Tab-separated table of C-alpha atoms in Angstrom:
chain	number	residue	atom	x	y	z
A	607	UNK	CA	0.992	-30.660	-43.339
A	608	UNK	CA	1.591	-27.120	-42.148
A	609	UNK	CA	-1.125	-25.556	-40.021
A	610	UNK	CA	-1.663	-21.801	-39.917
A	611	UNK	CA	-3.354	-19.750	-37.248
A	612	UNK	CA	-5.553	-16.723	-37.856
A	613	UNK	CA	-2.669	-14.263	-38.025
A	614	UNK	CA	-0.318	-16.320	-40.187
A	615	UNK	CA	-0.510	-16.389	-43.946
A	616	UNK	CA	-0.424	-19.301	-46.322
A	617	UNK	CA	2.084	-18.529	-49.110
A	618	UNK	CA	-0.103	-20.464	-51.551
A	619	UNK	CA	-3.027	-18.092	-51.081
A	620	UNK	CA	-5.904	-17.429	-48.690
A	621	UNK	CA	-7.430	-20.320	-46.825
A	622	UNK	CA	-11.085	-21.236	-47.037
A	623	UNK	CA	-11.205	-21.493	-43.260
A	624	UNK	CA	-8.635	-21.166	-40.464
A	625	UNK	CA	-7.244	-24.632	-39.600
A	626	UNK	CA	-6.256	-25.684	-36.067
A	627	UNK	CA	-3.254	-24.071	-34.490
A	628	UNK	CA	0.288	-25.422	-34.646
A	629	UNK	CA	-0.018	-27.263	-31.301
A	630	UNK	CA	-1.533	-30.310	-33.020
A	631	UNK	CA	-0.741	-32.837	-35.708
A	632	UNK	CA	-3.114	-34.068	-38.445
A	633	UNK	CA	-3.876	-37.794	-38.348
A	634	UNK	CA	-6.447	-38.164	-41.123
A	635	UNK	CA	-10.026	-37.449	-42.116
A	636	UNK	CA	-13.247	-39.116	-40.993
A	637	UNK	CA	-16.590	-38.324	-42.625
A	638	UNK	CA	-15.149	-35.151	-44.114
A	639	UNK	CA	-13.686	-33.909	-40.807
A	640	UNK	CA	-9.938	-33.359	-40.559
A	641	UNK	CA	-8.844	-34.975	-37.287
A	642	UNK	CA	-5.975	-33.391	-35.347
A	643	UNK	CA	-4.330	-34.709	-32.180
A	644	UNK	CA	-2.819	-32.251	-29.730
A	645	UNK	CA	0.841	-32.641	-28.844
A	646	UNK	CA	-0.213	-32.616	-25.189
A	647	UNK	CA	-1.600	-36.129	-25.708
A	648	UNK	CA	1.806	-37.466	-26.751
A	649	UNK	CA	3.502	-35.627	-23.888
A	650	UNK	CA	1.074	-37.158	-21.389
A	651	UNK	CA	1.608	-40.646	-22.839
A	652	UNK	CA	5.367	-40.202	-22.562
A	653	UNK	CA	5.052	-39.158	-18.907
A	654	UNK	CA	2.851	-42.175	-18.128
A	655	UNK	CA	5.311	-44.516	-19.858
A	656	UNK	CA	8.243	-43.109	-17.864
A	657	UNK	CA	6.358	-43.417	-14.571
A	658	UNK	CA	5.313	-47.002	-15.285
A	659	UNK	CA	8.846	-47.986	-16.298
A	660	UNK	CA	10.193	-46.422	-13.101
A	661	UNK	CA	7.712	-47.868	-10.609
A	662	UNK	CA	6.798	-51.283	-12.051
A	663	UNK	CA	9.825	-53.050	-10.513
A	664	UNK	CA	8.917	-52.030	-6.991
A	665	UNK	CA	7.329	-54.523	-4.639
A	666	UNK	CA	3.596	-54.927	-5.179
A	667	UNK	CA	3.590	-53.045	-8.484
A	668	UNK	CA	3.914	-55.989	-10.865
A	669	UNK	CA	0.488	-55.416	-12.428
A	670	UNK	CA	1.064	-51.683	-12.887
A	671	UNK	CA	1.700	-51.922	-16.676
A	672	UNK	CA	-1.600	-53.764	-17.154
A	673	UNK	CA	-3.495	-51.252	-15.014
A	674	UNK	CA	-1.869	-48.303	-16.790
A	675	UNK	CA	-2.559	-49.723	-20.251
A	676	UNK	CA	-6.176	-50.425	-19.361
A	677	UNK	CA	-6.556	-46.951	-17.880
A	678	UNK	CA	-5.210	-45.317	-21.036
A	679	UNK	CA	-7.544	-47.469	-23.144
A	680	UNK	CA	-10.537	-46.437	-21.028
A	681	UNK	CA	-9.586	-42.771	-21.262
A	682	UNK	CA	-9.199	-43.086	-25.041
A	683	UNK	CA	-12.647	-44.693	-25.153
A	684	UNK	CA	-14.009	-41.445	-23.757
A	685	UNK	CA	-12.342	-39.617	-26.650
A	686	UNK	CA	-13.936	-42.080	-29.058
A	687	UNK	CA	-17.378	-41.467	-27.554
A	688	UNK	CA	-16.994	-37.707	-28.031
A	689	UNK	CA	-15.731	-38.236	-31.575
A	690	UNK	CA	-18.764	-40.399	-32.370
A	691	UNK	CA	-21.066	-37.673	-31.050
A	692	UNK	CA	-19.399	-35.063	-33.264
A	693	UNK	CA	-19.545	-37.394	-36.274
A	694	UNK	CA	-23.216	-38.019	-35.550
A	695	UNK	CA	-23.970	-34.319	-35.594
A	696	UNK	CA	-21.779	-33.947	-38.667
A	697	UNK	CA	-24.300	-36.039	-40.590
A	698	UNK	CA	-27.036	-33.507	-39.788
A	699	UNK	CA	-27.639	-30.250	-41.609
A	700	UNK	CA	-26.963	-27.846	-38.748
A	701	UNK	CA	-23.673	-28.882	-37.131
A	702	UNK	CA	-21.010	-29.173	-39.795
A	703	UNK	CA	-17.313	-28.997	-38.898
A	704	UNK	CA	-14.218	-28.876	-41.049
A	705	UNK	CA	-11.798	-30.067	-38.375
A	706	UNK	CA	-11.741	-31.494	-34.865
A	707	UNK	CA	-8.842	-31.515	-32.424
A	708	UNK	CA	-8.490	-34.284	-29.834
A	709	UNK	CA	-6.788	-33.057	-26.674
A	710	UNK	CA	-6.198	-34.543	-23.246
A	711	UNK	CA	-9.885	-34.312	-22.368
A	712	UNK	CA	-11.224	-35.246	-25.775
A	713	UNK	CA	-12.866	-32.915	-28.268
A	714	UNK	CA	-11.561	-29.345	-28.170
A	715	UNK	CA	-13.121	-26.190	-29.556
A	716	UNK	CA	-10.543	-23.433	-29.363
A	717	UNK	CA	-11.990	-20.875	-31.763
A	718	UNK	CA	-15.651	-21.336	-32.795
A	719	UNK	CA	-15.421	-18.673	-35.509
A	720	UNK	CA	-13.030	-20.903	-37.477
A	721	UNK	CA	-15.905	-23.144	-38.518
A	722	UNK	CA	-17.078	-22.823	-42.091
A	723	UNK	CA	-20.608	-22.337	-40.792
A	724	UNK	CA	-20.954	-21.151	-37.207
A	725	UNK	CA	-23.167	-23.200	-34.922
A	726	UNK	CA	-26.249	-21.798	-33.248
A	727	UNK	CA	-26.453	-21.519	-29.478
A	728	UNK	CA	-28.895	-24.429	-29.318
A	729	UNK	CA	-26.524	-26.608	-31.371
A	730	UNK	CA	-23.575	-25.805	-29.110
A	731	UNK	CA	-25.608	-26.680	-26.021
A	732	UNK	CA	-26.941	-29.854	-27.637
A	733	UNK	CA	-23.526	-31.129	-28.750
A	734	UNK	CA	-21.867	-30.382	-25.406
A	735	UNK	CA	-24.772	-31.856	-23.455
A	736	UNK	CA	-24.803	-35.006	-25.589
A	737	UNK	CA	-21.073	-35.583	-25.077
A	738	UNK	CA	-21.328	-35.098	-21.316
A	739	UNK	CA	-24.442	-37.264	-21.077
A	740	UNK	CA	-22.801	-40.036	-23.114
A	741	UNK	CA	-19.764	-40.087	-20.818
A	742	UNK	CA	-21.997	-40.104	-17.742
A	743	UNK	CA	-24.133	-42.968	-19.034
A	744	UNK	CA	-21.018	-44.899	-20.008
A	745	UNK	CA	-19.732	-44.498	-16.451
A	746	UNK	CA	-23.021	-45.772	-15.047
A	747	UNK	CA	-22.816	-48.769	-17.368
A	748	UNK	CA	-19.289	-49.595	-16.179
A	749	UNK	CA	-20.451	-49.335	-12.568
A	750	UNK	CA	-23.302	-51.729	-13.310
A	751	UNK	CA	-20.845	-54.175	-14.894
A	752	UNK	CA	-18.657	-53.922	-11.781
A	753	UNK	CA	-21.629	-54.748	-9.548
A	754	UNK	CA	-22.566	-57.674	-11.769
A	755	UNK	CA	-18.995	-59.000	-11.653
A	756	UNK	CA	-19.156	-58.840	-7.847
A	757	UNK	CA	-22.552	-60.629	-7.879
A	758	UNK	CA	-24.221	-57.658	-6.176
A	759	UNK	CA	-27.874	-56.746	-6.578
A	760	UNK	CA	-28.269	-53.904	-9.068
A	761	UNK	CA	-31.628	-52.952	-7.609
A	762	UNK	CA	-30.213	-52.051	-4.185
A	763	UNK	CA	-29.111	-48.442	-3.841
A	764	UNK	CA	-26.840	-49.286	-0.910
A	765	UNK	CA	-24.705	-51.493	-3.144
A	766	UNK	CA	-24.166	-48.613	-5.563
A	767	UNK	CA	-23.220	-46.087	-2.889
A	768	UNK	CA	-21.022	-48.556	-1.011
A	769	UNK	CA	-19.178	-49.479	-4.197
A	770	UNK	CA	-18.547	-45.837	-5.022
A	771	UNK	CA	-16.963	-45.347	-1.595
A	772	UNK	CA	-14.285	-47.962	-2.338
A	773	UNK	CA	-10.845	-46.578	-1.360
A	774	UNK	CA	-8.557	-45.760	-4.256
A	775	UNK	CA	-11.457	-45.469	-6.740
A	776	UNK	CA	-10.717	-48.991	-7.973
A	777	UNK	CA	-7.236	-48.240	-9.315
A	778	UNK	CA	-5.486	-50.614	-6.932
A	779	UNK	CA	-6.135	-53.907	-8.732
A	780	UNK	CA	-7.146	-55.140	-12.149
A	781	UNK	CA	-10.269	-56.756	-10.653
A	782	UNK	CA	-11.788	-53.322	-10.026
A	783	UNK	CA	-11.061	-51.997	-13.499
A	784	UNK	CA	-14.764	-51.377	-14.227
A	785	UNK	CA	-15.020	-49.240	-11.104
A	786	UNK	CA	-11.915	-47.327	-12.164
A	787	UNK	CA	-13.434	-46.872	-15.626
A	788	UNK	CA	-16.560	-45.432	-14.017
A	789	UNK	CA	-14.608	-42.758	-12.196
A	790	UNK	CA	-12.499	-42.018	-15.265
A	791	UNK	CA	-15.526	-41.466	-17.506
A	792	UNK	CA	-17.149	-39.262	-14.881
A	793	UNK	CA	-13.921	-37.355	-14.317
A	794	UNK	CA	-13.571	-36.778	-18.052
A	795	UNK	CA	-17.151	-35.523	-18.196
A	796	UNK	CA	-16.531	-33.208	-15.229
A	797	UNK	CA	-13.372	-31.791	-16.796
A	798	UNK	CA	-15.127	-31.199	-20.112
A	799	UNK	CA	-18.024	-29.519	-18.298
A	800	UNK	CA	-15.620	-27.247	-16.419
A	801	UNK	CA	-15.854	-23.915	-18.314
A	802	UNK	CA	-12.175	-23.461	-19.089
A	803	UNK	CA	-11.057	-22.438	-22.599
A	804	UNK	CA	-11.243	-25.227	-25.203
A	805	UNK	CA	-13.589	-27.320	-23.016
A	806	UNK	CA	-17.087	-28.240	-24.168
A	807	UNK	CA	-18.605	-26.755	-21.039
A	808	UNK	CA	-17.324	-23.276	-21.870
A	809	UNK	CA	-19.066	-23.085	-25.216
A	810	UNK	CA	-22.155	-24.738	-23.774
A	811	UNK	CA	-22.342	-22.292	-20.864
A	812	UNK	CA	-21.885	-19.177	-23.010
A	813	UNK	CA	-24.337	-20.489	-25.610
A	814	UNK	CA	-26.890	-21.238	-22.901
A	815	UNK	CA	-26.481	-17.690	-21.628
A	816	UNK	CA	-26.949	-16.399	-25.186
A	817	UNK	CA	-30.228	-18.307	-25.463
A	818	UNK	CA	-31.671	-16.616	-22.380
A	819	UNK	CA	-30.311	-13.177	-23.366
A	820	UNK	CA	-30.956	-13.370	-27.094
A	821	UNK	CA	-32.195	-9.768	-27.367
A	822	UNK	CA	-29.277	-8.232	-25.453
A	823	UNK	CA	-26.361	-6.543	-27.170
A	824	UNK	CA	-22.833	-7.930	-27.386
A	825	UNK	CA	-21.484	-5.837	-24.518
A	826	UNK	CA	-24.152	-7.079	-22.122
A	827	UNK	CA	-23.614	-10.706	-23.160
A	828	UNK	CA	-19.877	-10.382	-22.676
A	829	UNK	CA	-20.309	-8.953	-19.196
A	830	UNK	CA	-22.903	-11.583	-18.311
A	831	UNK	CA	-20.643	-14.413	-19.502
A	832	UNK	CA	-17.711	-13.040	-17.510
A	833	UNK	CA	-19.837	-12.703	-14.371
A	834	UNK	CA	-21.092	-16.274	-14.713
A	835	UNK	CA	-17.560	-17.644	-15.023
A	836	UNK	CA	-16.349	-15.497	-12.129
A	837	UNK	CA	-19.285	-16.662	-10.012
A	838	UNK	CA	-18.294	-20.288	-10.595
A	839	UNK	CA	-14.740	-19.356	-9.642
A	840	UNK	CA	-15.966	-17.890	-6.341
A	841	UNK	CA	-18.003	-21.035	-5.653
A	842	UNK	CA	-14.864	-23.121	-6.161
A	843	UNK	CA	-12.975	-20.874	-3.762
A	844	UNK	CA	-15.668	-21.367	-1.113
A	845	UNK	CA	-15.482	-25.140	-1.626
A	846	UNK	CA	-11.711	-25.006	-1.164
A	847	UNK	CA	-12.115	-23.054	2.084
A	848	UNK	CA	-14.672	-25.539	3.400
A	849	UNK	CA	-12.355	-28.448	2.593
A	850	UNK	CA	-9.524	-26.640	4.350
A	851	UNK	CA	-11.606	-26.384	7.529
A	852	UNK	CA	-12.767	-30.014	7.668
A	853	UNK	CA	-9.845	-31.858	6.049
A	854	UNK	CA	-7.690	-33.903	8.458
A	855	UNK	CA	-4.178	-32.563	8.788
A	856	UNK	CA	-2.547	-35.978	8.308
A	857	UNK	CA	-3.896	-36.345	4.770
A	858	UNK	CA	-2.496	-34.822	1.612
A	859	UNK	CA	-4.226	-31.418	1.302
A	860	UNK	CA	-6.664	-31.142	-1.596
A	861	UNK	CA	-7.690	-27.526	-1.234
A	862	UNK	CA	-4.604	-26.044	-3.011
A	863	UNK	CA	-5.602	-27.783	-6.246
A	864	UNK	CA	-9.140	-26.395	-6.000
A	865	UNK	CA	-7.794	-22.915	-5.259
A	866	UNK	CA	-5.563	-23.174	-8.335
A	867	UNK	CA	-8.539	-24.194	-10.496
A	868	UNK	CA	-10.534	-21.289	-9.095
A	869	UNK	CA	-7.790	-18.803	-9.941
A	870	UNK	CA	-7.349	-20.205	-13.445
A	871	UNK	CA	-11.089	-20.012	-14.042
A	872	UNK	CA	-11.197	-16.419	-12.796
A	873	UNK	CA	-8.322	-15.469	-15.077
A	874	UNK	CA	-9.968	-17.148	-18.078
A	875	UNK	CA	-13.079	-14.984	-17.713
A	876	UNK	CA	-11.301	-12.212	-19.596
A	877	UNK	CA	-10.025	-14.403	-22.433
A	878	UNK	CA	-10.820	-13.499	-26.017
A	879	UNK	CA	-12.700	-16.721	-26.700
A	880	UNK	CA	-15.650	-15.404	-24.665
A	881	UNK	CA	-16.281	-12.789	-27.347
A	882	UNK	CA	-15.597	-15.377	-30.060
A	883	UNK	CA	-18.341	-17.643	-28.723
A	884	UNK	CA	-20.803	-14.757	-28.486
A	885	UNK	CA	-20.057	-13.598	-32.026
A	886	UNK	CA	-20.210	-17.117	-33.429
A	887	UNK	CA	-23.734	-17.480	-32.073
A	888	UNK	CA	-24.712	-14.174	-33.689
A	889	UNK	CA	-23.132	-15.168	-37.002
A	890	UNK	CA	-25.001	-18.460	-36.876
A	891	UNK	CA	-28.186	-16.453	-37.350
A	892	UNK	CA	-26.938	-15.444	-40.789
A	893	UNK	CA	-27.129	-18.121	-43.460
A	894	UNK	CA	-23.588	-17.749	-44.786
A	895	UNK	CA	-21.654	-20.102	-47.003
A	896	UNK	CA	-18.231	-19.206	-45.677
A	897	UNK	CA	-16.847	-19.143	-42.146
A	898	UNK	CA	-17.234	-15.873	-40.270
A	899	UNK	CA	-13.585	-15.688	-39.274
A	900	UNK	CA	-13.462	-12.297	-37.574
A	901	UNK	CA	-10.308	-10.416	-36.786
A	902	UNK	CA	-11.098	-10.024	-33.114
A	903	UNK	CA	-10.033	-6.793	-31.515
A	904	UNK	CA	-10.819	-7.089	-27.858
A	905	UNK	CA	-11.227	-4.632	-25.000
A	906	UNK	CA	-7.525	-4.940	-24.165
A	907	UNK	CA	-6.581	-3.509	-27.534
A	908	UNK	CA	-9.213	-0.827	-27.497
A	909	UNK	CA	-9.741	-1.040	-31.247
A	910	UNK	CA	-11.825	-2.826	-33.812
A	911	UNK	CA	-15.468	-3.746	-33.814
A	912	UNK	CA	-15.589	-4.512	-30.133
A	913	UNK	CA	-14.131	-1.130	-29.319
A	914	UNK	CA	-16.864	0.333	-31.485
A	915	UNK	CA	-19.400	-1.525	-29.388
A	916	UNK	CA	-17.894	-0.022	-26.284
A	917	UNK	CA	-18.015	3.466	-27.778
A	918	UNK	CA	-21.652	3.012	-28.683
A	919	UNK	CA	-22.409	1.930	-25.156
A	920	UNK	CA	-20.576	4.890	-23.643
A	921	UNK	CA	-22.435	7.296	-25.907
A	922	UNK	CA	-25.749	5.839	-24.954
A	923	UNK	CA	-25.086	6.177	-21.279
A	924	UNK	CA	-23.182	9.451	-21.337
A	925	UNK	CA	-26.030	11.744	-22.407
A	926	UNK	CA	-29.513	10.801	-21.165
A	927	UNK	CA	-31.194	13.349	-23.412
A	928	UNK	CA	-29.703	11.867	-26.587
A	929	UNK	CA	-29.847	8.233	-25.562
A	930	UNK	CA	-32.971	7.427	-27.521
A	931	UNK	CA	-31.840	8.994	-30.792
A	932	UNK	CA	-28.325	7.538	-30.587
A	933	UNK	CA	-29.690	4.099	-29.860
A	934	UNK	CA	-31.963	4.375	-32.865
A	935	UNK	CA	-29.135	5.511	-35.158
A	936	UNK	CA	-26.508	3.030	-33.949
A	937	UNK	CA	-26.136	-0.036	-36.196
A	938	UNK	CA	-27.268	-3.401	-34.966
A	939	UNK	CA	-25.006	-6.173	-33.759
A	940	UNK	CA	-25.223	-8.149	-37.003
A	941	UNK	CA	-24.383	-5.027	-39.036
A	942	UNK	CA	-21.354	-4.272	-36.858
A	943	UNK	CA	-20.177	-7.878	-37.009
A	944	UNK	CA	-20.618	-7.970	-40.794
A	945	UNK	CA	-18.652	-4.731	-41.220
A	946	UNK	CA	-15.908	-6.130	-39.004
A	947	UNK	CA	-15.765	-9.303	-41.072
A	948	UNK	CA	-15.530	-7.358	-44.360
A	949	UNK	CA	-12.789	-5.162	-42.905
A	950	UNK	CA	-10.879	-8.278	-41.858
A	951	UNK	CA	-11.141	-9.713	-45.369
A	952	UNK	CA	-9.729	-6.480	-46.852
A	953	UNK	CA	-6.839	-6.492	-44.395
A	954	UNK	CA	-6.157	-10.138	-45.090
A	955	UNK	CA	-6.058	-9.604	-48.863
A	956	UNK	CA	-3.724	-6.655	-48.379
A	957	UNK	CA	-1.397	-8.730	-46.164
A	958	UNK	CA	-1.417	-11.552	-48.704
A	959	UNK	CA	-0.559	-9.172	-51.542
A	960	UNK	CA	2.252	-7.590	-49.526
A	961	UNK	CA	3.661	-10.978	-48.553
A	962	UNK	CA	3.462	-12.193	-52.145
A	963	UNK	CA	5.355	-9.128	-53.363
A	964	UNK	CA	8.035	-9.599	-50.716
A	965	UNK	CA	8.392	-13.268	-51.610
A	966	UNK	CA	8.729	-12.475	-55.314
A	967	UNK	CA	11.287	-9.760	-54.600
A	968	UNK	CA	13.333	-12.169	-52.494
A	969	UNK	CA	13.222	-14.835	-55.197
A	970	UNK	CA	14.352	-12.368	-57.856
A	971	UNK	CA	17.212	-11.178	-55.642
A	972	UNK	CA	18.496	-14.768	-55.375
A	973	UNK	CA	17.877	-15.636	-59.008
A	974	UNK	CA	21.262	-14.325	-60.189
A	975	UNK	CA	23.030	-16.417	-57.563
A	976	UNK	CA	21.172	-19.563	-58.606
A	977	UNK	CA	21.818	-18.940	-62.303
A	978	UNK	CA	25.510	-18.460	-61.526
A	979	UNK	CA	25.586	-21.884	-59.855
A	980	UNK	CA	23.862	-23.442	-62.870
A	981	UNK	CA	26.349	-21.891	-65.302
A	982	UNK	CA	29.366	-23.037	-63.257
A	983	UNK	CA	28.341	-26.445	-61.869
A	984	UNK	CA	25.189	-27.394	-63.693
A	985	UNK	CA	21.636	-27.935	-62.547
A	986	UNK	CA	22.612	-31.015	-60.542
A	987	UNK	CA	24.442	-28.811	-58.039
A	988	UNK	CA	21.265	-26.991	-57.050
A	989	UNK	CA	19.607	-27.745	-53.734
A	990	UNK	CA	15.919	-28.484	-53.337
A	991	UNK	CA	15.338	-24.886	-52.221
A	992	UNK	CA	17.073	-23.542	-55.330
A	993	UNK	CA	15.001	-25.806	-57.576
A	994	UNK	CA	11.842	-24.656	-55.852
A	995	UNK	CA	12.941	-21.047	-56.376
A	996	UNK	CA	13.398	-21.644	-60.105
A	997	UNK	CA	9.949	-23.202	-60.321
A	998	UNK	CA	8.378	-20.244	-58.511
A	999	UNK	CA	10.144	-17.715	-60.741
A	1000	UNK	CA	9.141	-19.664	-63.853
A	1001	UNK	CA	5.534	-19.768	-62.712
A	1002	UNK	CA	5.609	-16.052	-61.901
A	1003	UNK	CA	6.999	-15.197	-65.353
A	1004	UNK	CA	4.396	-17.391	-67.031
A	1005	UNK	CA	1.567	-15.647	-65.186
A	1006	UNK	CA	3.001	-12.222	-66.017
A	1007	UNK	CA	3.263	-13.167	-69.690
A	1008	UNK	CA	-0.324	-14.420	-69.775
A	1009	UNK	CA	-1.498	-11.264	-68.055
A	1010	UNK	CA	0.410	-9.090	-70.517
A	1011	UNK	CA	-1.016	-11.011	-73.497
A	1012	UNK	CA	-4.524	-10.648	-72.128
A	1013	UNK	CA	-4.001	-6.921	-71.637
A	1014	UNK	CA	-2.611	-6.484	-75.173
A	1015	UNK	CA	-5.506	-8.434	-76.646
A	1016	UNK	CA	-8.016	-6.293	-74.812
A	1017	UNK	CA	-6.319	-3.071	-75.924
A	1018	UNK	CA	-6.198	-4.253	-79.560
A	1019	UNK	CA	-9.882	-5.125	-79.426
A	1020	UNK	CA	-10.669	-1.697	-78.032
A	1021	UNK	CA	-8.609	0.009	-80.757
A	1022	UNK	CA	-10.400	-2.005	-83.435
A	1023	UNK	CA	-13.805	-1.001	-82.154
A	1024	UNK	CA	-12.784	2.639	-82.018
């Protein structure tokens, strides 16, 4: 099954909604949702398999395959929990999805405008919060099972804290697999809450901001979302500096990884998905039957609806005397977003028509060559591509003939009436 992104075109006609990008493979449908698995999952599994095969023969690593298999199963359980949450909301009337991609961390939302019906800010926050809460509770349950297996009192707080301070996080032996599962579920929840692109926390954070700034315009929301993400990046940088000051020199340094995360988060603050999340929340306020798949033109391009928003903002601030009248005359956010969506649909239809004409012209140019092969060697000598070309040309001629007959019939009817 071929997947197309927003800028590619399906030769069979326009899509009802943009499917996931090419970096994933379809695996089936559950409850009406097309499930895709990212190629990064298979790459990670291959790396784990190579590492286990390389290290398992070393002394003291005999149980490594069992530990690795159990770890992968626990991590996949976290994916299953997130999938169940999405399927649960799918059964409601306000959180429908056409597709869901499973990545390394679980559920991914790369482009919220690709949904057939955009989710409201409250729905985004609720879905993300439910997934994170489910993973957290599952980790607590695994920790309780670990304490019960060790015959420790669950009602004593010291037992919980002492168990969590176990060196190696429980990955050393199979006996501590429940403790390892606890840390894995919590780590998965933390990674999903981290507001990087495609993570649940990013959409939840921007949607939460949109709830508190519901009356603000798009430009203000974009700036506020960027500042929030950049603020978290600065907090991470401060944490890295504090670890650098107190971390013993004989240990493997941890602060470079935190600095790298901080830089990646800072860089992601300017990504286009920030505007996509903001616009999806605004489109969710409109009861629409089709997905609001906007052709996003961002500040870097300086064109499109977002550039229009910027020009409106500059006009409002450039002349204090005319600010009130210009603000009153400027169209609202929903009007601008709707106009942008209609413009995108016109451009898309034009691109489809142009591509269809080019495809037909190419088929006609090769038709003589294919017919020559048929006359010399017969139809059996044609390749699958040549046969497909003949079918397309035949279908094109049939449609043209039907169109011509319909036109002639209409003209004859008009002549008879006259």
